[in-house]
Coordinates of C-alpha atoms in Angstrom, one line a residue:
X1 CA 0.0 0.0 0.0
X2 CA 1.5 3.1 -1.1
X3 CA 0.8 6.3 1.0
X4 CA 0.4 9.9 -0.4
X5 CA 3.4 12.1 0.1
X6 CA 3.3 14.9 2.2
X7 CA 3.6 17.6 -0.6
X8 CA 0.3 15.6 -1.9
X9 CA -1.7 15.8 1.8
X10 CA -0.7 19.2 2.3
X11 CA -2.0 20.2 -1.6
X12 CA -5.3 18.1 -0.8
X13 CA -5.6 19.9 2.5
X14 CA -5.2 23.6 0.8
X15 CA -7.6 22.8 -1.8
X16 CA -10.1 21.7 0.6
X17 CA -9.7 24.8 2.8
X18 CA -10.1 27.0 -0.7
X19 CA -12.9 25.2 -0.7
X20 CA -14.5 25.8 2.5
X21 CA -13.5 29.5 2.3
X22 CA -15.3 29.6 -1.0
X23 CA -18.9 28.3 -0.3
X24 CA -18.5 30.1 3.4
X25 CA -18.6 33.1 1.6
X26 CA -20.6 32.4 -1.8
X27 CA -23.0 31.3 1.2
X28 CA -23.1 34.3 2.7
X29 CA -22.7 37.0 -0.6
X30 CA -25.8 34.5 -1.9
X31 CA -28.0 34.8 1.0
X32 CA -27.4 38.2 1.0
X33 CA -28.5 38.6 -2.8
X34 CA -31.3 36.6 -2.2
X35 CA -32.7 38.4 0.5
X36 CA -31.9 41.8 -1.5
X37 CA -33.2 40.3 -4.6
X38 CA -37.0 39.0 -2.4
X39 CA -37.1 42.7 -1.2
X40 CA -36.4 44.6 -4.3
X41 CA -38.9 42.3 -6.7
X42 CA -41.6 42.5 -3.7
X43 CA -41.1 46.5 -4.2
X44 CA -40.8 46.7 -7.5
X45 CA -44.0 44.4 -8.1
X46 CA -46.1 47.1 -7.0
X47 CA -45.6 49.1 -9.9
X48 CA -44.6 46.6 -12.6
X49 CA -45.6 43.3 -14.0
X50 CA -43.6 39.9 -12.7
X51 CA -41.4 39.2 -15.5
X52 CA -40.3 43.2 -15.2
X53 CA -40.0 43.3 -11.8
X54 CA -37.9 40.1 -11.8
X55 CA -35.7 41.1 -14.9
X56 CA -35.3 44.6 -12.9
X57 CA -34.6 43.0 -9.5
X58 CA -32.2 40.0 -10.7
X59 CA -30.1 42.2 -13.2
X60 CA -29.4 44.7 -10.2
X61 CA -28.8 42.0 -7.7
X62 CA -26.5 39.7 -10.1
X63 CA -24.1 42.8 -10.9
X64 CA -23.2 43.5 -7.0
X65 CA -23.5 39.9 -6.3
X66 CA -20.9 38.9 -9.5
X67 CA -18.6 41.5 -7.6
X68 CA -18.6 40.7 -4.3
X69 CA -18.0 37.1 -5.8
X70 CA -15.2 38.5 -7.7
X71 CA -13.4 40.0 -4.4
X72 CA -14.5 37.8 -1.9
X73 CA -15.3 34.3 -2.4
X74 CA -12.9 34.1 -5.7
X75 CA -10.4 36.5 -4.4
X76 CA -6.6 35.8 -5.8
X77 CA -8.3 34.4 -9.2
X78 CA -6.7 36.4 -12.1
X79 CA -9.8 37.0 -13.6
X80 CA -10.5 40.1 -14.8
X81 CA -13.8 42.2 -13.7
X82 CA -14.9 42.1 -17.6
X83 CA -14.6 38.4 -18.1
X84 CA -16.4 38.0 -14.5
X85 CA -19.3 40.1 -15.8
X86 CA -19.6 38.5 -19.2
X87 CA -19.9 34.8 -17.7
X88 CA -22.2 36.3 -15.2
X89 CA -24.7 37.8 -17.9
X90 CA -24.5 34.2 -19.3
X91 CA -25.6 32.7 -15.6
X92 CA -27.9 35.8 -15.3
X93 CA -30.0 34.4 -18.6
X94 CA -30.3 31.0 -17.2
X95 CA -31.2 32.4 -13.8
X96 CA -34.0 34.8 -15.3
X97 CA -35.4 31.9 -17.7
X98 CA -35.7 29.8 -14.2
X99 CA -36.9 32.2 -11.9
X100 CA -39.2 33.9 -14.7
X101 CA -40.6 29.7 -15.2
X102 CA -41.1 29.8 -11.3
X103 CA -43.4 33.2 -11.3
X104 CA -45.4 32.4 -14.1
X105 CA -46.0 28.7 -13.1
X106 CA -47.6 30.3 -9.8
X107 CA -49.7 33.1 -11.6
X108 CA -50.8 30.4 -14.2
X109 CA -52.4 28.1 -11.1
X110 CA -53.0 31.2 -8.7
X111 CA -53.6 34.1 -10.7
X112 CA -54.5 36.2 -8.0
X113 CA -51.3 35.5 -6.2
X114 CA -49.7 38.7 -4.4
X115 CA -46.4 40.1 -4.2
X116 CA -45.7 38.6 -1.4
X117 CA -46.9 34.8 -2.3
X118 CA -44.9 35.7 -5.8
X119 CA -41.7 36.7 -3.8
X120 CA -42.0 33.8 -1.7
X121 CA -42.1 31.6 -4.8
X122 CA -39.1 32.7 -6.0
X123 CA -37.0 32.5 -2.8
X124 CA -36.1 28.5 -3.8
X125 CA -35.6 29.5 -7.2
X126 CA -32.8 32.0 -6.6
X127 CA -31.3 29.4 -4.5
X128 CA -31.7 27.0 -6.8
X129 CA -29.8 29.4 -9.1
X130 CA -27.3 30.3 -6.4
X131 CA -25.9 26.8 -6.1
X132 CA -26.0 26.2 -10.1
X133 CA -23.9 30.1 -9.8
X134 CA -20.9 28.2 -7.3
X135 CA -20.5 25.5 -9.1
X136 CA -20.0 27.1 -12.6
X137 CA -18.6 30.1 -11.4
X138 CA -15.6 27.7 -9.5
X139 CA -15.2 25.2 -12.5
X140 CA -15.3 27.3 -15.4
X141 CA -14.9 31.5 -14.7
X142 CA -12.2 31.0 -11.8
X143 CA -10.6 27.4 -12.5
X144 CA -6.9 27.7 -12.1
X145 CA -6.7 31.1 -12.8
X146 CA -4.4 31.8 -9.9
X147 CA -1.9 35.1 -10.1
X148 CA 1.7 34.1 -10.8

């Protein structure tokens, strides 16, 4: 039985605290968003039809949340804030294509549904979205893009 060098134990250890560090605080930033992004679409639905309100509400949210990403959860990636933003409009389709599906499923069965049942609806989409966000964000935007 062969066992794993040190240099090895101590690379496996490292990646797994990058790892931890990064969902601790793509946990965070994307609790934060999703809060802000319930609050905003409940606001904004007042005056504005779902799908507006949403669009609105997500394409605010996904810029501040794409940057605090960026500096925080990513931090040491040489990425630049360009590229970040370009692969986050990609995610930001997906995201408004699922949580758009979400609203209208609800105001197809409920069609009186309020704000508030509308915003509540969307909560487990956005954090369906968030974890979809992580995971391509880590494997493809920020993969081994580490400063020299």
């Amino acid at each position: 039985m062969r066992r794993p060098s040190a240099r090895h134990s101590a690379s496996a250890r490292s990646g797994r605290a990058t790892l931890t560090r990064q969902a601790g605080w793509f946990a965070v930033i994307g609790v934060a968003s999703t809060a802000g992004q319930a609050l905003l679409y409940w606001v904004l639905r007042h005056w504005s039809p779902p799908l507006m309100a949403n669009l609105a509400s997500l394409g605010f949210v996904t810029v501040l949340n794409t940057e605090a990403n960026r500096r925080l959860t990513f931090r040491g990636a040489a990425v630049r804030a360009v590229r970040a933003h370009l692969a986050a409009g990609v995610l930001f389709v997906l995201a408004y294509l699922v949580t758009s599906g979400a609203v209208l499923l609800l105001r197809h069965y409920r069609p009186d549904a309020s704000p508030a049942r509308e915003t509540l609806v969307l909560v487990p989409s956005f954090a369906l979205v968030t974890v979809v966000r992580f995971t391509l964000l880590r494997l493809v935007v920020f993969a081994g893009r580490r400063p020299h």
